[in-house]
XYZ file of C-alpha atoms in Angstrom:
618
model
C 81.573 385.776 291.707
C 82.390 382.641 289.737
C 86.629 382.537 289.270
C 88.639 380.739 291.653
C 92.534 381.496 292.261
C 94.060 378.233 291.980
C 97.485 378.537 294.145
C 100.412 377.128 293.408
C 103.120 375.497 295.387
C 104.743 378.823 296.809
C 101.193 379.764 298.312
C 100.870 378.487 301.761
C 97.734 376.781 302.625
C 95.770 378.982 304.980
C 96.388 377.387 308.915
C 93.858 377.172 311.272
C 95.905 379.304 313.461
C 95.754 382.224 311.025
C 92.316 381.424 309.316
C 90.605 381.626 313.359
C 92.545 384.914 314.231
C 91.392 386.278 310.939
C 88.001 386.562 312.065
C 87.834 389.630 313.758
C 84.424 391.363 313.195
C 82.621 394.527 313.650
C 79.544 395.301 315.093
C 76.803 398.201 316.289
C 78.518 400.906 313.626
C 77.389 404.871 315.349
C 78.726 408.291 314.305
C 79.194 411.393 316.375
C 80.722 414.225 315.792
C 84.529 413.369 317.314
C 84.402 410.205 314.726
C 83.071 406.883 313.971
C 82.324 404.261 316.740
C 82.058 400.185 316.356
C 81.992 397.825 318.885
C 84.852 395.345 317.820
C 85.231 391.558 318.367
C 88.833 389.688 319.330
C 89.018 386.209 318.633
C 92.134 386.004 320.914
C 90.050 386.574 324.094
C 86.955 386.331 322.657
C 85.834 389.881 323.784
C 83.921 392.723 322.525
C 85.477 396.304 322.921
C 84.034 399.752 321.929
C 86.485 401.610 318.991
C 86.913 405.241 317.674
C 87.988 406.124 314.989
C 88.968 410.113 314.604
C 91.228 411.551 312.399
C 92.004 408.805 311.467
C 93.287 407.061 314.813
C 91.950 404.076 316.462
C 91.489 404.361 319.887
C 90.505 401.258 321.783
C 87.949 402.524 324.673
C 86.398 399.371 326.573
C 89.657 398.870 329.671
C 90.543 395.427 330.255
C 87.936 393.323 332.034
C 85.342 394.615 330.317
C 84.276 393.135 327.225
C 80.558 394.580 325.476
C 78.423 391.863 325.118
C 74.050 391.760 325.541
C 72.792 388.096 326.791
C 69.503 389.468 326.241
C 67.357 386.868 324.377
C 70.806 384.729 324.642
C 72.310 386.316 321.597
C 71.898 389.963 322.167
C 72.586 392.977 320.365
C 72.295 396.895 321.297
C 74.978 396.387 324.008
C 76.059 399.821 323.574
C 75.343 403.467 322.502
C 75.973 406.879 322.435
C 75.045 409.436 325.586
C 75.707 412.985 324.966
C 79.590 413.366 326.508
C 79.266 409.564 327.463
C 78.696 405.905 326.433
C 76.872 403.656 328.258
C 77.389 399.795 327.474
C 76.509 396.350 328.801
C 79.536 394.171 330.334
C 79.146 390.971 329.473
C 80.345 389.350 333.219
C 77.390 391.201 334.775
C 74.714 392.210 332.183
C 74.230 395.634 333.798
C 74.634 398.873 332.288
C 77.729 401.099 332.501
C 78.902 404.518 331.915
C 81.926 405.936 330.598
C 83.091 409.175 329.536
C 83.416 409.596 326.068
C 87.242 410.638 325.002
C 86.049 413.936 324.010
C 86.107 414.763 327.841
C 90.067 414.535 327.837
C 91.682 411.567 330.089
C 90.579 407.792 330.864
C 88.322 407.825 333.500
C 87.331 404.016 334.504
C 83.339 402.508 333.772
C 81.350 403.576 336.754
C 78.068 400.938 337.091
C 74.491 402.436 336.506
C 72.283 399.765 337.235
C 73.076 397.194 340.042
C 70.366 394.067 339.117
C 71.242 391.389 339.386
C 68.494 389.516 338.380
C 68.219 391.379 335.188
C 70.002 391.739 331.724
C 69.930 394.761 329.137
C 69.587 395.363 325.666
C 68.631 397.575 322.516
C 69.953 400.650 324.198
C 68.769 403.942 323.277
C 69.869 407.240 324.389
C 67.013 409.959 325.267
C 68.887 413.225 325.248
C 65.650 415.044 326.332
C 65.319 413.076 329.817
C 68.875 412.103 330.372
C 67.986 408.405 330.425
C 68.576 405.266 328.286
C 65.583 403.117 327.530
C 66.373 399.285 326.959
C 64.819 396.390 326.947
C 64.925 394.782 330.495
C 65.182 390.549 330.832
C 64.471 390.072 334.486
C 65.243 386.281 335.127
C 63.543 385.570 338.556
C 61.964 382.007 340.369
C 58.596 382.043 338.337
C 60.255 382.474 334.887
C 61.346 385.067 332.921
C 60.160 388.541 332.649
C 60.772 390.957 329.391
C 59.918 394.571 329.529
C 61.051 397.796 327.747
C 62.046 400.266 330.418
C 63.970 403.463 331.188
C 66.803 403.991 332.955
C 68.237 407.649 334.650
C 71.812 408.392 334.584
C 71.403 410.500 337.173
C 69.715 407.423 339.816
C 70.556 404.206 338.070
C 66.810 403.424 339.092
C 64.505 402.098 335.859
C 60.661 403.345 334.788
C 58.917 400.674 332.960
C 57.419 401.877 329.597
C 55.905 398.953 327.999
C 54.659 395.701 329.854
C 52.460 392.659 329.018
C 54.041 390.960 326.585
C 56.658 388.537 326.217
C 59.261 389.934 323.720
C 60.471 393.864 323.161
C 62.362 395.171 320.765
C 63.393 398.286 318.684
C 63.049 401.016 320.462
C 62.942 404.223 318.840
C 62.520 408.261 319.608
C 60.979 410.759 317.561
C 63.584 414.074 316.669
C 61.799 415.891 319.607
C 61.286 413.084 321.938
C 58.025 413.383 322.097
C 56.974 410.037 320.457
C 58.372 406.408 321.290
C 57.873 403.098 319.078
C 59.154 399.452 319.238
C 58.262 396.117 317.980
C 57.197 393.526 320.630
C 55.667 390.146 319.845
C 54.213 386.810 321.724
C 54.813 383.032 321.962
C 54.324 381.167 320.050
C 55.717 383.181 317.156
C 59.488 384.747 316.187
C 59.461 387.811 315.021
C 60.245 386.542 312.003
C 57.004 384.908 311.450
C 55.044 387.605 313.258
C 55.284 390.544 315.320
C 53.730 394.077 316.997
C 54.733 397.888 316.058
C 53.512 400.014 318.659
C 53.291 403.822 318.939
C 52.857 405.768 322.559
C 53.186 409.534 323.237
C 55.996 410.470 325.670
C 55.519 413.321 328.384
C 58.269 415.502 329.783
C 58.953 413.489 332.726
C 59.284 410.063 330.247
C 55.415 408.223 331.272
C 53.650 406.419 328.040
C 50.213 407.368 327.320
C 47.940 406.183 324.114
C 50.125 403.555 323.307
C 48.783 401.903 319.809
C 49.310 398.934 317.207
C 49.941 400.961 314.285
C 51.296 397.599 312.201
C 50.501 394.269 312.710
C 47.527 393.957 314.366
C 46.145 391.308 312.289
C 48.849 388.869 312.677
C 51.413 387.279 309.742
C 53.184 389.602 309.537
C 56.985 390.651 311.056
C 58.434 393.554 311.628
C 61.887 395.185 311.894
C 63.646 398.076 312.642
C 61.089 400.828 312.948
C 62.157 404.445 312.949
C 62.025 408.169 312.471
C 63.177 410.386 309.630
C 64.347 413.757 310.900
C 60.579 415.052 310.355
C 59.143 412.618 312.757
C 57.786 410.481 310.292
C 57.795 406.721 311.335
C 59.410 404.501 309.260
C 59.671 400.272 309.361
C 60.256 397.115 307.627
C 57.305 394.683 306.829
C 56.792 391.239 305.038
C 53.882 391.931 304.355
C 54.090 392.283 300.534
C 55.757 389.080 301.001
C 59.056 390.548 300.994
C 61.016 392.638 303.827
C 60.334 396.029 302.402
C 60.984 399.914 303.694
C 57.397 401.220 304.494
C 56.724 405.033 305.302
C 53.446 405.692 307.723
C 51.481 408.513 305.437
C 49.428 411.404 306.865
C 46.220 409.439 306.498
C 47.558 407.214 308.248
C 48.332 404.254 305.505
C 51.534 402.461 304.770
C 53.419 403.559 302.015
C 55.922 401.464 300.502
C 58.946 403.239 299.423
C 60.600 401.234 297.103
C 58.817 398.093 296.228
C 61.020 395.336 295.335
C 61.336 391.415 295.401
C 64.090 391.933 297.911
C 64.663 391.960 301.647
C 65.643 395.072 303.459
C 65.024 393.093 306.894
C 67.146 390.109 308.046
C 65.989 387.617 311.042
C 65.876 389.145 314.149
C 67.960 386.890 316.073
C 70.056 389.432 317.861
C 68.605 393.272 318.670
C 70.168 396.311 317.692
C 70.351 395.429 314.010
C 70.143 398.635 311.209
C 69.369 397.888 307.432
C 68.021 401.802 306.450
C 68.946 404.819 307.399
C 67.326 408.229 306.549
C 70.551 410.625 306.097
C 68.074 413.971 304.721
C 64.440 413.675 304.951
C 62.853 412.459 302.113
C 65.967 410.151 301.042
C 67.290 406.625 302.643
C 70.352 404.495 302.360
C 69.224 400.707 302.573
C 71.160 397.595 302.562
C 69.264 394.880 301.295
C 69.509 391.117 300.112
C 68.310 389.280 296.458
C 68.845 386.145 295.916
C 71.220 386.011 298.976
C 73.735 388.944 298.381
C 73.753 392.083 299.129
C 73.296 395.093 297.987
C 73.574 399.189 299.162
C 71.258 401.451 297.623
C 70.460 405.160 297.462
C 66.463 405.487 297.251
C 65.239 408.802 296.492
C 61.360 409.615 298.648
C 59.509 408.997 295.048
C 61.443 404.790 295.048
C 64.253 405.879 292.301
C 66.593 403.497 293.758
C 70.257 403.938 292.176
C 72.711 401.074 293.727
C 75.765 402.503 295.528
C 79.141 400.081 295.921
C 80.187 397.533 294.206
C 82.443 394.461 295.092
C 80.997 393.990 298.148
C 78.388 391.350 298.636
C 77.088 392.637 302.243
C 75.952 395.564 304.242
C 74.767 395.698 307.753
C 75.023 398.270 310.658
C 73.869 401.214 308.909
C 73.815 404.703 309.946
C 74.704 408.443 308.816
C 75.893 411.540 310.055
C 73.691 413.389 307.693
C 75.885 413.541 304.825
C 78.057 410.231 304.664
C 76.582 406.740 304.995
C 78.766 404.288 307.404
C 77.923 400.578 307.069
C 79.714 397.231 307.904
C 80.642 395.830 304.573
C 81.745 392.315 303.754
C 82.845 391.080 300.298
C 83.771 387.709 299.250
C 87.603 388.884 298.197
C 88.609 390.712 301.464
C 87.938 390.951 305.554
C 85.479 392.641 306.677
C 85.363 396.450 306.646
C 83.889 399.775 307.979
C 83.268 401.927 304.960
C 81.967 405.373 304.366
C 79.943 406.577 301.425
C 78.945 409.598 300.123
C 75.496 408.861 298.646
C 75.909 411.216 296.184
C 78.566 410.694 294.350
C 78.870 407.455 295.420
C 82.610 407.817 296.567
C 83.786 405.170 298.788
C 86.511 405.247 301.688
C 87.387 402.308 303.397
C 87.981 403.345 307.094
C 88.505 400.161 308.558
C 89.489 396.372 307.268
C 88.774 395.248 304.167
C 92.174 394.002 303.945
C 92.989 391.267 301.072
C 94.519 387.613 302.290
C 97.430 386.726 301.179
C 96.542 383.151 300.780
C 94.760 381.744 297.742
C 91.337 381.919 297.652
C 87.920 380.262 296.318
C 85.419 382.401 295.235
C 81.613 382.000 295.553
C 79.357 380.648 292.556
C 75.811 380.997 293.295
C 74.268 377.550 293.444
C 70.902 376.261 292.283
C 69.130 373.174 292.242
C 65.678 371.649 292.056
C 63.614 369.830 294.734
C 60.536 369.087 293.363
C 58.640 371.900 291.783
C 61.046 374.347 294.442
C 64.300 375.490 294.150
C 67.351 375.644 296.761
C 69.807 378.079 296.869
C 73.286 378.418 298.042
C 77.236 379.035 297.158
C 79.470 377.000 295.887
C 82.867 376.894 296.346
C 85.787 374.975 294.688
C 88.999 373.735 295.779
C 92.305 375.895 295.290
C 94.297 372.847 295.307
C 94.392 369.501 293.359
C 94.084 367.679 290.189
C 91.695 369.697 288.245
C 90.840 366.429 286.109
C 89.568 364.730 289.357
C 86.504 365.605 291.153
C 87.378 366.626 294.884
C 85.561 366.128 297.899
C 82.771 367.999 299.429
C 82.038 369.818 302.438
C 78.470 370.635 302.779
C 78.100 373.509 305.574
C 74.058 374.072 307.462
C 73.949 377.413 308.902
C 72.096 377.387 312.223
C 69.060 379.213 313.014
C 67.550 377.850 311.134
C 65.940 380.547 309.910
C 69.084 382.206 309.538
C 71.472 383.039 306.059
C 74.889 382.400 304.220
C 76.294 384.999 302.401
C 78.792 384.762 300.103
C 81.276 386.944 302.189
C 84.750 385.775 302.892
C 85.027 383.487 305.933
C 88.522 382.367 306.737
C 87.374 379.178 308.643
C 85.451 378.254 304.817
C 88.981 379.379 302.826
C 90.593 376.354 305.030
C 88.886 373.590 303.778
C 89.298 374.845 299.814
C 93.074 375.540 300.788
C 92.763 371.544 301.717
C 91.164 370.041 298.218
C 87.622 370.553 299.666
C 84.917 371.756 297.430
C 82.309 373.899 299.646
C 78.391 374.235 299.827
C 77.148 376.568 302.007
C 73.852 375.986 301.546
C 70.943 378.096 302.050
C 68.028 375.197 302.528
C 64.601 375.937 302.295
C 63.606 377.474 305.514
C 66.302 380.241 305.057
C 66.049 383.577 305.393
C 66.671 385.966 302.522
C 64.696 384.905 299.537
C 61.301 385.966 300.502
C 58.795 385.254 303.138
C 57.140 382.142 301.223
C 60.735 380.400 301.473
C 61.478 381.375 305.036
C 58.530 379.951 306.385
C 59.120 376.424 303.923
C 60.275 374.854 307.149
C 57.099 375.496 309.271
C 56.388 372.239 310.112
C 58.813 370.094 307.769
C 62.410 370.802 310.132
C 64.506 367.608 309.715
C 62.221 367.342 306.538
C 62.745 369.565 303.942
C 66.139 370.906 304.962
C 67.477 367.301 304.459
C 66.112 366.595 301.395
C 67.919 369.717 299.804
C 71.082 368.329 301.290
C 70.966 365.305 299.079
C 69.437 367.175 295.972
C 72.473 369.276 296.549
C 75.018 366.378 296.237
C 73.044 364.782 293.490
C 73.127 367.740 291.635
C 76.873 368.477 292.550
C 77.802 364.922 291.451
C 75.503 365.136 288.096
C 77.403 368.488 287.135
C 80.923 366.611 287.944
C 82.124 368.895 290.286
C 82.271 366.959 293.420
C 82.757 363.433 294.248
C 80.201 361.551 295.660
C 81.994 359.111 296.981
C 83.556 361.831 299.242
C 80.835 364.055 300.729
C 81.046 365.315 304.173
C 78.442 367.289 306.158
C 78.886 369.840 308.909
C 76.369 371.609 310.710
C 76.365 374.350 313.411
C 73.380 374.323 316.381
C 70.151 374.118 314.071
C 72.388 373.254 311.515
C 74.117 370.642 313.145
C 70.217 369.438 313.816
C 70.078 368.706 309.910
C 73.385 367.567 309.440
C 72.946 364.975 312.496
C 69.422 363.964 310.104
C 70.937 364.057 307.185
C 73.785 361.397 308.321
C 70.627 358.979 308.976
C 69.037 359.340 306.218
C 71.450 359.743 303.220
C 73.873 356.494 303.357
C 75.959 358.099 300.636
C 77.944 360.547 303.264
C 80.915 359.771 304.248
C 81.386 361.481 307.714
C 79.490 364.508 309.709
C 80.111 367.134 312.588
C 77.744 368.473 314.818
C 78.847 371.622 316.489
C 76.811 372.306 319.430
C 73.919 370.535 317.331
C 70.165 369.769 318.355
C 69.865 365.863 318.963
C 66.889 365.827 320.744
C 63.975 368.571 319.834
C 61.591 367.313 322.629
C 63.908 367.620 325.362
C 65.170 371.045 323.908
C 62.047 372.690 323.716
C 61.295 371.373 327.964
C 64.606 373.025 328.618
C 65.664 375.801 326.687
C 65.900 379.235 327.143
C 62.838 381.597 327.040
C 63.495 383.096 323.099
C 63.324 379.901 321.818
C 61.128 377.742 323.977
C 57.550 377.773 321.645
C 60.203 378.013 317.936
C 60.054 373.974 318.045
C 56.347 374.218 318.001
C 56.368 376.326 314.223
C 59.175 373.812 313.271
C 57.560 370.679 314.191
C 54.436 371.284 315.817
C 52.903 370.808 319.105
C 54.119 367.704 321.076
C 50.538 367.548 322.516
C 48.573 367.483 319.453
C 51.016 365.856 317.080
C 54.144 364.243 319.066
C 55.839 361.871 315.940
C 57.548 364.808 314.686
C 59.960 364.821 317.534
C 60.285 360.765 317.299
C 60.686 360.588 313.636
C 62.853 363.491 312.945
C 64.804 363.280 316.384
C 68.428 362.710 315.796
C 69.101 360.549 319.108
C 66.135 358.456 318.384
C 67.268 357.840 314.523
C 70.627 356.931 316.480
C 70.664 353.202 314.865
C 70.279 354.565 311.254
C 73.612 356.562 311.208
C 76.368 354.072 310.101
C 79.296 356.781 309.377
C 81.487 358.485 311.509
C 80.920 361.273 313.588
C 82.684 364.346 315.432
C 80.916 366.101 317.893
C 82.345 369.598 319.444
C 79.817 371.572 322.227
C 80.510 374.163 324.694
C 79.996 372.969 328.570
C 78.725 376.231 328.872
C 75.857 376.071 326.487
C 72.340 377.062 327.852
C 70.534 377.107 324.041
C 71.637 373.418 323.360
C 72.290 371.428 326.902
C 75.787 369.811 326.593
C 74.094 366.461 328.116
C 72.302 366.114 324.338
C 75.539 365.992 322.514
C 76.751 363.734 325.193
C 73.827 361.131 324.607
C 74.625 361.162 320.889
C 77.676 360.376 321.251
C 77.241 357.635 324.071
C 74.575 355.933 321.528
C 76.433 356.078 318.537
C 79.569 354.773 320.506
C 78.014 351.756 321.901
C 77.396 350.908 318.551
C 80.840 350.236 317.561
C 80.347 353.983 315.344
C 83.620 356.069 315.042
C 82.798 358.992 317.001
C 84.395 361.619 319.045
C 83.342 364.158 321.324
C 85.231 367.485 322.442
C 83.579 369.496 325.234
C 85.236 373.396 325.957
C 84.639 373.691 329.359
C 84.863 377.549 328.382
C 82.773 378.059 325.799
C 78.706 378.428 325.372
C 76.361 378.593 322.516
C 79.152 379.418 319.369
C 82.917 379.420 320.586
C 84.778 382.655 320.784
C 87.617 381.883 321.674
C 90.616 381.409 318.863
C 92.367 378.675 320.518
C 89.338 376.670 320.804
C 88.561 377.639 317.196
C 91.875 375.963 316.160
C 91.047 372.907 317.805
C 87.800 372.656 316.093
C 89.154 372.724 312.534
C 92.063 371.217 313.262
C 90.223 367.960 314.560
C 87.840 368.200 312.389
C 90.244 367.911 309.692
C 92.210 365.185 310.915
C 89.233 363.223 311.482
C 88.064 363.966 307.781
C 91.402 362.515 306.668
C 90.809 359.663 308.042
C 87.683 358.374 305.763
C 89.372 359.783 302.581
C-alpha cells in the first residue's frame, strides 16, 4: 500500500464535482433467493434506495419520495429487511415502517404504511417468519424525554408488542432457526456500547410474549458487545472485548464462552449506527468474518476448530456480511477502486465482483501506513502523498480527524481525500489515540483525556512528518469533522505551527453539548471528560470557544442548520469570537443539511471553499 501514481500533465486533476458524485455507497447487503439486495446511497439527492440485483440486472425498488433512512439513535442503521414475498423499510420523512411487495410478486405496487406513530422512530429490523411480524427497536420521543424499547410489530395490524423494556439503549436483535429463542444487546447511560454493554437471552412463545429473559454476557460490566447471533443449529454466537480485543465467541453446552478464533484483531467495529454484520455462519460449524489489524481489513474463512485461512486480497475493507449458504456477499472497499458488492465462494476462494469496484481514471495516492511515537505509545494512521509537484520540495499537509471519536480511518479510497493529493497536498488521516480498531486498551486512551491526547498526536504527527522530510511544516493544515472538528478546533489553539483549520459541523463547546444533545450521546461527554459536577475544568480548559483567544490562524467553518447532534448556534459563536478578533474566518451554514451533508452540491461547495481558502495562506 506504499506506491503513489504520480500524474502527469494529460491527467486531469480530480474536480470536486466528480470527486463528490463519486461517492456513492452501499449499505445493509441481504440475499434471497431472486438475488442480492443493498440499500444504495445517491449523493445527487442525498437519498437511500433499496437495489436488486438478479441475473445480473439492477433493479432500483424504493419509488421516488421515498428514500431508506433509520434516525434511530440519530445515525441509524437496520432501516430495512427482508419479509417473506415483501420488504418492509423505514422512510426517512416519517420514520415509520413500510411495506412493499417484493418484485418476485410481478408488477410495482406502491409502499403501503404499517405503523402510523408519530411520536416514534424504527430501527434494527428483523423479520420473524414464524409470527408474521418484524421486531425493531422502537425510539418513542414524547414530552418527558425519550423512550427506547425493542418491540414487535404485525403486518397484519400495524399495532406493536413490546418485548424488552427498562433500559435505555436496544440493539441487535436476533431469532433462533426455529423462532423459538430471541437475543439482543441493550446497554445504560452512562456508557456506549463500545465501552460496555448487555447480551440478553429470552424464550419466545407461539403468540411472540418473552419469558426468562437472561444476561448471558456482560453482566459484570467492561465489557461491549456486538452483533450477537445464531448458527443454523441454534447456537448463539457474539462479539466481545473482553480478551481485550473484539473477538467471535461461541456460547458452549455448559454454558461457557468459547472463543473461536483468538486473535489480536477486531471482528467488531463501534456501534455507532445499528444493523451492522462483521460474521456470518454460511454451514454450521464454519464462519466468514471481516475483521480489522492494525486498521485494515481483512476477510477470513475460519473453520469451527479457529483454522483461519484469509480469503481476498486487494481489498483493505469488509463490512455488511451475509451468505446464502454457499457464497459469502460483503461490502468491500479497497484503496485502488470504488466501493463494491462482491461475492465469494469460501472455498475456493473465487471472487466476483457484482457491483462497483470500478477504477478512477484520475491519478491516485495510495495509502502508507503511518506510525509515530507519543511518549511510551504509539499513533497510527495513513499517509498519503501528493500526485502532483516538485518531488525535490516538501508539499503541504492536510491532516484529516475522523469524528466519533471513537470512530476509524481506513485506508479505502475516498474521492473527497484523492482531491487534495490531485492539488499538491500530502494527507494524514490519522487514527489518534482514542480510535477504534487497534484494541480495546487504545479505544478507551481517550477516557478522560478528549482535547488531550488526541491533540498531542496531531503535533507528534507533524513533527514526525517534518523530521522524515515529507511534509512541510511551514504548510500544515488541519481539518476535522464533528468530534473531529472538536480536536482540530483544539489543536489550532494549541499548536502555533498550523497554518489554517476547518471545522465541519465541529464541537466548540462540550458543556453546552452535553445540556443539549440528543439522547445517544448525552452521558459520552462524561467518559470523555468527566462529570461537570465533580470535575468541571475539563470543559473550560479543553473547550474550543473558551480557548477562543489562543487561536491566531485562520479558520473555515461549514455546519448544517439542520444539525440536532452539534447545535448550529456553537459554530456560530466560534465564529462570532474569532471574528471580533480581527481572525480570518468564514462561516457557511446549509440550511438543508444536518449532522454530515448528503447532498453533492453542498459537498462541492465544501471542498471547493475549503480549497480556495487554503490557497490563500500558501
Amino acid at each position: 500500500m506504499s506506491a503513489t501514481v504520480v500524474s502527469s500533465a494529460a491527467v486531469e486533476p480530480l474536480s470536486a464535482a466528480v470527486a463528490c458524485a463519486a461517492q456513492r455507497d452501499f449499505a445493509s447487503l441481504q440475499v434471497a433467493r431472486d438475488g442480492v439486495y443493498w440499500v444504495q446511497y445517491c449523493p445527487e439527492d442525498g437519498c437511500n434506495r433499496i437495489v436488486q440485483l438478479n441475473d445480473g440486472r439492477q433493479r432500483m425498488l424504493t419509488p421516488e419520495g421515498f428514500s431508506v433512512r433509520s434516525r434511530v439513535h440519530e445515525y441509524g442503521g437496520g432501516a430495512w429487511c427482508l419479509a417473506g414475498d415483501r420488504l418492509l423499510f423505514v422512510n426517512d420523512a416519517d420514520q415509520q415502517i413500510w411495506l412493499q411487495p417484493r418484485p418476485c410478486n410481478g408488477g410495482r405496487v406502491p409502499p403501503l404504511r404499517l405503523t402510523d406513530t408519530p411520536d416514534c422512530r424504527y430501527g434494527d429490523l428483523l423479520w420473524d417468519p414464524h409470527r408474521r411480524c418484524v421486531i425493531a427497536v422502537a425510539e418513542e420521543h414524547g414530552p418527558d424525554g425519550v423512550r427506547n424499547r425493542l418491540v414487535a410489530v404485525s403486518l397484519h395490524s400495524g399495532q406493536s408488542r413490546v418485548l424488552a423494556q427498562g433500559h435505555d439503549f436496544y440493539s441487535s436483535p436476533c431469532l433462533s432457526p426455529d423462532g423459538g429463542t430471541l437475543a439482543w444487546l441493550c446497554w445504560d447511560h452512562p456508557h456506549q456500547p463500545w465501552t460496555s454493554s448487555l447480551l440478553y437471552r429470552a424464550t419466545l412463545d407461539p403468540d411472540g410474549r418473552c419469558h426468562a429473559a437472561e444476561v448471558l454476557a456482560g453482566r459484570g460490566g467492561g465489557e461491549s458487545l456486538f452483533q450477537p447471533g445464531f448458527d443454523d443449529d441454534g447456537v448463539l454466537h457474539v462479539v466481545s472485548d473482553r480478551s481485550g480485543w473484539w473477538n467471535l465467541y461461541r456460547l458452549a453446552r455448559n454454558g461457557r464462552w468459547h472463543n473461536v478464533c483468538p486473535l489480536e484483531a477486531e471482528f467488531g467495529v463501534a456501534q455507532w449506527q445499528l444493523g451492522l454484520s462483521t460474521w456470518t455462519s454460511p454451514q454450521p460449524g464454519r464462519y466468514g468474518c471481516s475483521l480489522v489489524v492494525n486498521g485494515a481489513g481483512r476477510l477470513l474463512s475460519v473453520a469451527a476448530d479457529g483454522d483461519a485461512r484469509r480469503l481476498v486480497a486487494g481489498f483493505s475493507l469488509f463490512r455488511s456480511l451475509c451468505s446464502d449458504g454457499r457464497w459469502l456477499y460483503a461490502i468491500a472497499e479497497a484503496s485502488d477502486r470504488s466501493v463494491a458488492v462482491i461475492a465469494v465462494d469460501p472455498d475456493s476462494g473465487a471472487l466476483e465482483v457484482l457491483a462497483g469496484g470500478t477504477v478512477p481514471r484520475h491519478a491516485l495516492s495510495l495509502p502508507q501506513c503511518f506510525h509515530c511515537s507519543v511518549g511510551d505509545e504509539s499513533v497510527h494512521g495513513f499517509f498519503y502523498p501528493p500526485v502532483v509537484g516538485d518531488p525535490a520540495e516538501p508539499p503541504p499537509l492536510l491532516v484529516m480527524t475522523h469524528g466519533g471519536p471513537t470512530a476509524t480511518s481506513y485506508p479505502v479510497y475516498r474521492p473527497a481525500l484523492q482531491y487534495w493529493t490531485g492539488r499538491g497536498f500530502a494527507v494524514l488521516d490519522l487514527n489518534y489515540r482514542g480510535s477504534a480498531g487497534y484494541g480495546r486498551e487504545y479505544r478507551h486512551r481517550l477516557a478522560g483525556n478528549w482535547g488531550q491526547s488526541d491533540v498531542e498526536d496531531v503535533a507528534a504527527a507533524i513533527c514526525a512528518l517534518a523530521e522524515r522530510r515529507q511534509i512541510d511544516p511551514a504548510r500544515v493544515f488541519v481539518r476535522g469533522n464533528s468530534a473531529g472538528g472538536y480536536t482540530t478546533l483544539n489543536a489550532l489553539a494549541s499548536i502555533g505551527s498550523i497554518r489554517a483549520g476547518a471545522s465541519l459541523y465541529g464541537v466548540a463547546d462540550p458543556l453546552t453539548l452535553r445540556q443539549v444533545t440528543h439522547k445517544f450521546e448525552s452521558c459520552y461527554l462524561d467518559w470523555l471528560l468527566g462529570d461537570p459536577q465533580q470535575n468541571p475544568e475539563p470543559y473550560r480548559t479543553r473547550s474550543p470557544l473558551h480557548r477562543a483567544g489562543s487561536i491566531s490562524c485562520p479558520v473555515i467553518f461549514f455546519q448544517g442548520a439542520r444539525d440536532a447532534v452539534v447545535l448550529p448556534d456553537q459554530t456560530r459563536r466560534m465564529h462570532d469570537a474569532l471574528k471580533a478578533r480581527g481572525i480570518d474566518t468564514e462561516l457557511h451554514l446549509f440550511d438543508d443539511e444536518a449532522h454530515g451533508f448528503r447532498l453533492a452540491a453542498n459537498q462541492v461547495r465544501v471542498l471547493e471553499s475549503e480549497l480556495a481558502f487554503y490557497r490563500r495562506m500558501i
